[in-house]
Short mmCIF file of C-alpha atoms in Angstrom, two decimals:
data_model
loop_
_atom_site.label_atom_id
_atom_site.label_comp_id
_atom_site.label_asym_id
_atom_site.label_seq_id
_atom_site.Cartn_x
_atom_site.Cartn_y
_atom_site.Cartn_z
CA MET A 1395 98.59 82.30 123.10
CA ARG A 1396 98.33 80.40 119.43
CA ARG A 1397 96.42 80.64 117.19
CA THR A 1398 95.29 77.91 114.68
CA ALA A 1399 95.03 78.37 111.09
CA ARG A 1400 92.01 77.65 109.37
CA LEU A 1401 93.16 76.29 105.72
CA ARG A 1402 91.09 76.92 104.01
CA THR A 1403 89.70 74.18 100.64
CA ALA A 1404 87.10 76.53 98.53
CA LEU A 1405 86.62 74.99 94.86
CA VAL A 1406 88.86 77.08 92.78
CA ARG A 1407 86.88 80.68 90.79
CA THR A 1408 88.92 82.09 88.68
CA ALA A 1409 90.63 85.16 88.69
CA ALA A 1410 89.50 88.33 87.11
CA ALA A 1411 90.59 89.10 83.71
CA ALA A 1412 92.45 92.38 83.15
CA GLY A 1413 94.03 95.56 84.94
CA ALA A 1414 95.76 98.41 83.64
CA ALA A 1415 100.25 98.69 82.83
CA LEU A 1416 101.76 100.16 85.73
CA ALA A 1417 104.18 102.74 84.47
CA VAL A 1418 108.19 102.49 84.99
CA VAL A 1419 109.26 104.75 87.67
CA ALA A 1420 112.92 106.26 88.01
CA VAL A 1421 114.48 106.38 91.59
CA ALA A 1422 116.84 109.04 92.47
CA LEU A 1423 120.31 109.47 94.36
CA THR A 1424 120.14 112.43 97.14
CA ALA A 1425 123.24 113.90 98.11
CA GLN A 1426 122.73 112.31 101.36
CA GLY A 1427 122.41 109.01 99.64
CA THR A 1428 119.19 107.74 100.30
CA GLN A 1429 117.63 106.75 97.41
CA ARG A 1430 114.17 108.91 96.89
CA GLN A 1431 111.84 107.98 94.32
CA ASP A 1432 110.87 110.99 91.43
CA PRO A 1433 107.46 110.48 90.08
CA GLY A 1434 108.50 112.37 86.88
CA PRO A 1435 105.99 112.38 84.18
CA GLY A 1436 105.50 108.34 84.45
CA GLY A 1437 103.16 107.47 87.77
CA ALA A 1438 101.87 105.32 88.71
CA THR A 1439 98.07 104.19 86.83
CA ALA A 1440 94.53 104.79 88.95
CA ALA A 1441 93.38 101.34 87.12
CA ALA A 1442 96.25 99.53 87.81
CA PRO A 1443 95.61 96.75 90.92
CA GLY A 1444 98.90 97.57 93.79
CA ILE A 1445 101.33 94.93 94.29
CA SER A 1446 101.23 93.37 97.99
CA GLY A 1447 104.40 91.00 97.13
CA ILE A 1448 106.24 90.33 94.75
CA THR A 1449 109.47 87.75 93.11
CA VAL A 1450 110.99 87.51 89.75
CA THR A 1451 110.71 85.00 87.89
CA ARG A 1452 113.82 85.80 85.07
CA ARG A 1453 115.91 88.43 83.45
CA THR A 1454 115.19 89.87 79.99
CA GLY A 1455 117.38 91.61 78.14
CA GLY A 1456 117.28 95.19 80.16
CA GLY A 1457 114.30 93.85 82.42
CA PHE A 1458 113.58 91.54 84.05
CA GLU A 1459 109.46 88.98 84.59
CA ALA A 1460 108.08 88.79 88.02
CA LEU A 1461 105.01 87.14 89.85
CA VAL A 1462 103.05 89.82 91.40
CA VAL A 1463 100.54 88.77 94.15
CA HIS A 1464 97.67 90.95 95.01
CA ASP A 1465 96.11 91.21 98.73
CA SER A 1466 92.56 90.86 96.55
CA LYS A 1467 89.22 89.77 99.49
CA LYS A 1468 86.35 88.74 96.98
CA PRO A 1469 85.98 85.91 94.89
CA GLY A 1470 86.36 86.85 91.14
CA GLU A 1471 88.87 89.56 92.41
CA PRO A 1472 92.49 88.89 91.06
CA ARG A 1473 94.95 86.78 93.41
CA ILE A 1474 98.45 86.60 91.47
CA SER A 1475 99.92 87.91 87.95
CA ARG A 1476 102.57 88.15 85.89
CA TYR A 1477 104.37 90.91 84.93
CA ALA A 1478 106.97 91.68 82.10
CA HIS A 1479 109.16 94.97 83.08
CA ARG A 1480 110.52 96.51 80.00
CA PRO A 1481 113.36 99.19 80.72
CA GLY A 1482 111.13 103.12 79.20
CA LYS A 1483 108.08 101.21 78.40
CA ALA A 1484 104.17 100.63 80.93
CA PRO A 1485 105.23 96.35 82.12
CA ARG A 1486 102.69 94.02 79.81
CA VAL A 1487 100.64 92.45 82.75
CA VAL A 1488 98.76 89.48 82.53
CA PRO A 1489 96.43 88.19 85.01
CA LEU A 1490 96.91 84.80 85.91
CA ASP A 1491 93.64 81.86 87.28
CA TRP A 1492 94.23 80.48 90.23
CA ARG A 1493 94.48 76.29 90.10
CA GLY A 1494 94.13 73.59 92.45
CA ALA A 1495 92.85 73.87 96.56
CA GLY A 1496 91.50 76.94 97.12
CA GLU A 1497 91.26 80.40 96.58
CA PRO A 1498 92.99 82.60 98.90
CA VAL A 1499 92.23 85.46 100.69
CA ASP A 1500 94.39 88.30 101.37
CA LEU A 1501 97.83 87.62 99.99
CA GLU A 1502 100.63 89.18 100.44
CA ALA A 1503 104.11 88.36 99.70
CA VAL A 1504 105.30 85.55 97.23
CA ASP A 1505 108.26 84.27 96.51
CA ARG A 1506 110.54 81.21 94.82
CA VAL A 1507 111.76 78.41 95.87
CA PRO A 1508 115.44 77.31 95.67
CA GLY A 1509 116.56 74.48 94.22
CA ARG A 1510 112.72 74.04 92.56
CA PRO A 1511 112.19 75.50 88.94
CA GLY A 1512 108.54 76.93 88.44
CA GLU A 1513 107.73 76.56 91.84
CA TYR A 1514 106.79 79.82 94.51
CA ILE A 1515 105.10 80.14 97.99
CA ALA A 1516 102.22 82.25 98.53
CA LEU A 1517 101.68 83.68 102.07
CA ALA A 1518 98.11 85.37 102.91
CA SER A 1519 98.03 87.80 105.60
CA GLU A 1520 97.21 85.50 108.18
CA GLY A 1521 99.98 82.76 108.33
CA ILE A 1522 98.66 80.40 105.47
CA GLY A 1523 101.19 79.53 103.14
CA TYR A 1524 99.83 78.20 99.13
CA ARG A 1525 103.08 75.84 97.47
CA VAL A 1526 102.53 76.88 93.68
CA ARG A 1527 104.01 75.89 90.38
CA ASP A 1528 103.87 78.71 87.32
CA ALA A 1529 102.09 76.72 84.67
CA GLY A 1530 102.45 79.74 82.17
CA ASP A 1531 99.59 79.79 79.80
CA ALA A 1532 96.49 77.90 81.95
CA GLY A 1533 98.23 80.18 85.34
CA VAL A 1534 98.91 78.74 88.36
CA GLU A 1535 98.58 75.10 89.88
CA ALA A 1536 98.55 75.42 94.17
CA LEU A 1537 99.65 71.75 95.00
CA ASP A 1538 98.95 72.91 99.10
CA LEU A 1539 98.79 75.06 101.36
CA PHE A 1540 100.16 75.11 105.04
CA PRO A 1541 100.10 77.12 108.74
CA LEU A 1542 103.08 79.00 109.03
CA PRO A 1543 105.09 77.38 112.53
CA ALA A 1544 105.01 79.65 116.00
CA ILE A 1545 102.03 82.27 114.74
CA SER A 1546 101.05 83.94 117.41
CA GLU A 1547 97.47 86.20 118.34
CA GLY A 1548 97.62 89.17 116.12
CA ASP A 1549 99.64 88.09 113.54
CA ASN A 1550 99.43 89.83 110.91
CA PHE A 1551 101.61 88.60 107.42
CA GLU A 1552 102.99 90.84 105.27
CA GLY A 1553 106.28 89.92 103.85
CA PHE A 1554 107.82 86.09 103.63
CA ALA A 1555 111.81 85.22 101.67
CA LEU A 1556 113.48 81.48 101.00
CA ALA A 1557 117.23 81.73 100.46
CA PRO A 1558 119.39 79.12 99.80
CA THR A 1559 121.90 77.38 101.40
CA ALA A 1560 125.39 75.30 101.78
CA ARG A 1561 123.51 72.13 102.07
CA PRO A 1562 121.81 69.98 99.89
CA GLY A 1563 117.95 70.55 100.57
CA VAL A 1564 118.05 72.85 103.29
CA MET A 1565 117.10 76.36 102.48
CA VAL A 1566 116.24 79.30 105.48
CA ALA A 1567 112.54 81.01 105.36
CA VAL A 1568 112.11 84.58 106.70
CA TRP A 1569 108.81 85.74 107.65
CA ALA A 1570 107.26 89.10 109.39
CA ASP A 1571 104.53 89.99 111.25
CA ARG A 1572 103.95 93.68 110.02
CA GLY A 1573 103.78 95.51 113.46
CA GLN A 1574 102.08 98.83 113.32
CA ASP A 1575 102.95 101.55 115.36
CA ASP A 1576 104.12 101.60 119.09
CA ARG A 1577 103.56 97.70 118.68
CA PRO A 1578 107.30 96.89 116.89
CA ALA A 1579 107.43 94.29 114.02
CA THR A 1580 108.64 90.10 114.63
CA LEU A 1581 110.49 88.02 112.46
CA TYR A 1582 110.66 84.92 112.19
CA ALA A 1583 112.86 82.44 110.64
CA ALA A 1584 113.51 78.99 110.34
CA ARG A 1585 115.56 76.22 108.52
CA MET A 1586 112.93 74.38 105.85
CA VAL A 1587 113.24 71.66 103.98
CA LEU A 1588 110.73 70.17 101.06
CA ASN A 1589 109.56 66.12 102.19
CA GLN A 1590 109.56 64.01 99.39
CA TYR A 1591 105.60 65.29 98.89
CA GLY A 1592 107.00 68.51 98.07
CA GLU A 1593 105.29 69.42 101.44
CA PRO A 1594 107.31 72.98 103.85
CA ARG A 1595 108.67 71.09 106.88
CA PHE A 1596 110.35 73.67 109.50
CA GLY A 1597 112.84 73.69 112.21
CA PRO A 1598 113.32 75.42 115.38
CA VAL A 1599 112.19 79.47 115.16
CA ARG A 1600 114.30 82.11 116.11
CA THR A 1601 111.74 86.00 116.61
CA ALA A 1602 113.12 89.30 117.19
CA GLU A 1603 111.76 92.57 117.16
CA LEU A 1604 111.77 95.49 114.64
CA ARG A 1605 110.96 98.84 114.52
CA ALA A 1606 111.62 100.36 111.17
CA PRO A 1607 114.13 103.89 111.30
CA TYR A 1608 111.12 105.67 108.58
CA PRO A 1609 108.71 106.93 108.46
CA ALA A 1610 107.44 107.76 111.59
CA LEU A 1611 103.62 107.94 111.60
CA ASP A 1612 100.85 105.71 111.20
CA VAL A 1613 103.69 103.21 110.39
CA ARG A 1614 103.68 99.00 109.48
CA HIS A 1615 107.92 99.10 110.46
CA ALA A 1616 107.92 95.71 108.01
CA SER A 1617 105.60 95.54 105.22
CA ASP A 1618 107.98 93.18 103.37
CA LEU A 1619 111.49 91.81 102.97
CA THR A 1620 113.58 89.63 101.14
CA ILE A 1621 117.45 88.38 100.79
CA THR A 1622 120.29 89.13 99.43
CA PRO A 1623 122.15 86.22 97.96
CA THR A 1624 125.12 88.02 100.90
CA GLY A 1625 122.15 87.10 104.12
CA GLU A 1626 121.60 90.87 104.22
CA LEU A 1627 118.57 91.50 105.36
CA LEU A 1628 116.45 94.16 103.27
CA VAL A 1629 112.89 95.77 104.96
CA SER A 1630 110.31 97.35 103.53
CA SER A 1631 108.03 100.05 105.43
CA ALA A 1632 105.23 101.10 104.49
CA SER A 1633 102.92 104.76 106.02
CA ASP A 1634 99.27 103.97 106.43
CA PRO A 1635 97.00 106.44 107.85
CA GLY A 1636 94.04 104.92 105.78
CA ASP A 1637 92.79 104.21 101.72
CA GLU A 1638 93.77 108.18 101.06
CA GLY A 1639 97.04 108.61 101.96
CA PRO A 1640 99.21 110.00 101.72
CA PHE A 1641 101.41 106.65 101.68
CA ASP A 1642 105.49 106.74 102.61
CA SER A 1643 107.51 104.39 102.69
CA ALA A 1644 110.80 103.32 102.76
CA VAL A 1645 114.12 99.98 102.17
CA TYR A 1646 116.27 99.37 105.16
CA ARG A 1647 119.05 97.59 105.79
CA ALA A 1648 117.76 95.85 109.21
CA GLY A 1649 120.82 92.33 109.63
CA ARG A 1650 121.95 89.86 108.57
CA VAL A 1651 120.18 85.55 108.32
CA GLY A 1652 121.34 82.72 107.61
CA LEU A 1653 122.76 79.12 108.68
CA ASP A 1654 126.06 78.38 110.73
CA ASP A 1655 128.32 75.65 110.38
CA ALA A 1656 126.08 73.48 112.93
CA GLY A 1657 123.41 73.97 110.66
CA THR A 1658 121.12 76.24 112.75
CA VAL A 1659 119.29 79.75 112.16
CA ARG A 1660 121.33 82.56 112.85
CA LEU A 1661 118.65 85.57 113.07
CA THR A 1662 121.13 88.82 113.20
CA LEU A 1663 119.24 92.60 113.74
CA ALA A 1664 121.33 95.82 113.61
CA GLU A 1665 121.05 97.98 116.45
CA ALA A 1666 120.40 101.20 113.59
CA PRO A 1667 118.58 99.73 111.05
CA ARG A 1668 120.14 101.70 108.42
CA THR A 1669 117.47 103.79 105.92
CA ARG A 1670 118.21 102.41 101.78
CA ALA A 1671 115.62 104.51 100.18
CA THR A 1672 111.89 106.48 100.67
CA PHE A 1673 109.51 106.41 98.31
CA GLU A 1674 106.58 109.60 99.05
CA GLY A 1675 103.18 108.92 97.69
CA HIS A 1676 103.77 105.63 98.13
CA LYS A 1677 102.78 102.49 100.42
CA VAL A 1678 105.70 99.45 99.69
CA GLU A 1679 104.60 96.32 100.08
CA ALA A 1680 106.51 94.30 98.34
CA LEU A 1681 110.15 93.65 97.81
CA ALA A 1682 112.40 91.41 95.91
CA CYS A 1683 115.78 91.44 94.74
CA VAL A 1684 116.96 90.99 90.48
CA PRO A 1685 119.02 87.62 90.16
CA GLY A 1686 122.69 88.44 89.20
CA THR A 1687 122.13 92.20 89.31
CA ARG A 1688 121.88 95.53 92.35
CA GLN A 1689 118.31 96.28 90.85
CA ALA A 1690 115.49 95.79 93.69
CA ALA A 1691 111.94 95.33 92.52
CA ILE A 1692 109.64 97.20 94.48
CA GLY A 1693 105.63 97.00 94.30
CA THR A 1694 102.83 99.32 95.61
CA ASP A 1695 99.70 99.35 96.88
CA ASP A 1696 99.18 102.87 96.43
CA GLU A 1697 94.53 101.91 97.15
CA ALA A 1698 92.30 104.62 95.11
CA ASN A 1699 95.10 105.42 93.16
CA GLY A 1700 96.02 101.79 92.08
CA GLY A 1701 99.92 100.42 92.28
CA ALA A 1702 103.55 100.85 90.67
CA LEU A 1703 106.10 98.66 89.84
CA LEU A 1704 109.17 100.10 90.56
CA THR A 1705 113.26 99.54 90.68
CA ALA A 1706 116.32 100.90 92.65
CA ALA A 1707 119.82 99.53 92.96
CA LEU A 1708 119.75 98.36 96.70
CA CYS A 1709 120.70 94.66 96.59
CA GLY A 1710 123.91 94.44 96.80
#
């Protein structure tokens, strides 16, 4: 069965002001070659809003700036914020106004649109995409909204990523229903282009089921995903037994995605996905590569304990 995603046209509301800054947490390498988070002296602050999706907008010296989305559901709660990551310092956090097409509910992922500077697609859990423009101090402007193709009954989306291809104007889109415990995640992949009005148009959709190698209990098999410059799929997973935790998470290599010589999307999953990093005490919901580096930006939504912005050398 398929469902028709509802398009929201509610009036724009202004996102609520500021949460507290997040602390940056270092990641240490274990003897087994899997990175595990070391909380160190500066864990996440309880007042900071959780992060449900992230995309890096630019590098700044040794740091970077990013747009992050929040899974807010009530009017007036923050939907999107600008983060400035500064090594050794708490990030600078600026909540942004949401302008234009209706205020979204439960944003779970965001990525930049290749070849369209300042444009991004944010995804809500029910499968509604929002194409937005970064309007600087004025916030973000929602240009249009659209349903993803091939949505199935029960899908709960937490991951979305875009990657450029060698074909001008053609990109690869990958999105994921998160799965839960015995129900594996479902990955979807398709060609995507923007028409003359900037509206996304998708080609045939490929699907594959995926189970996380870690954690084992109360697991969401795909809490976010990103595509590295070489076409590798990195996926995060999370153990979420409830708002009080305890949480646990991982980032793992799931496979590869890209276009073949005929322009057909190829989605190939690893027979045995390999864990690259684990994050005890955190619920990872956001994952992106920092362009031009091996660093991944990793955001968490630790419910009553707020959120954290982590980094680890996982890309490349």
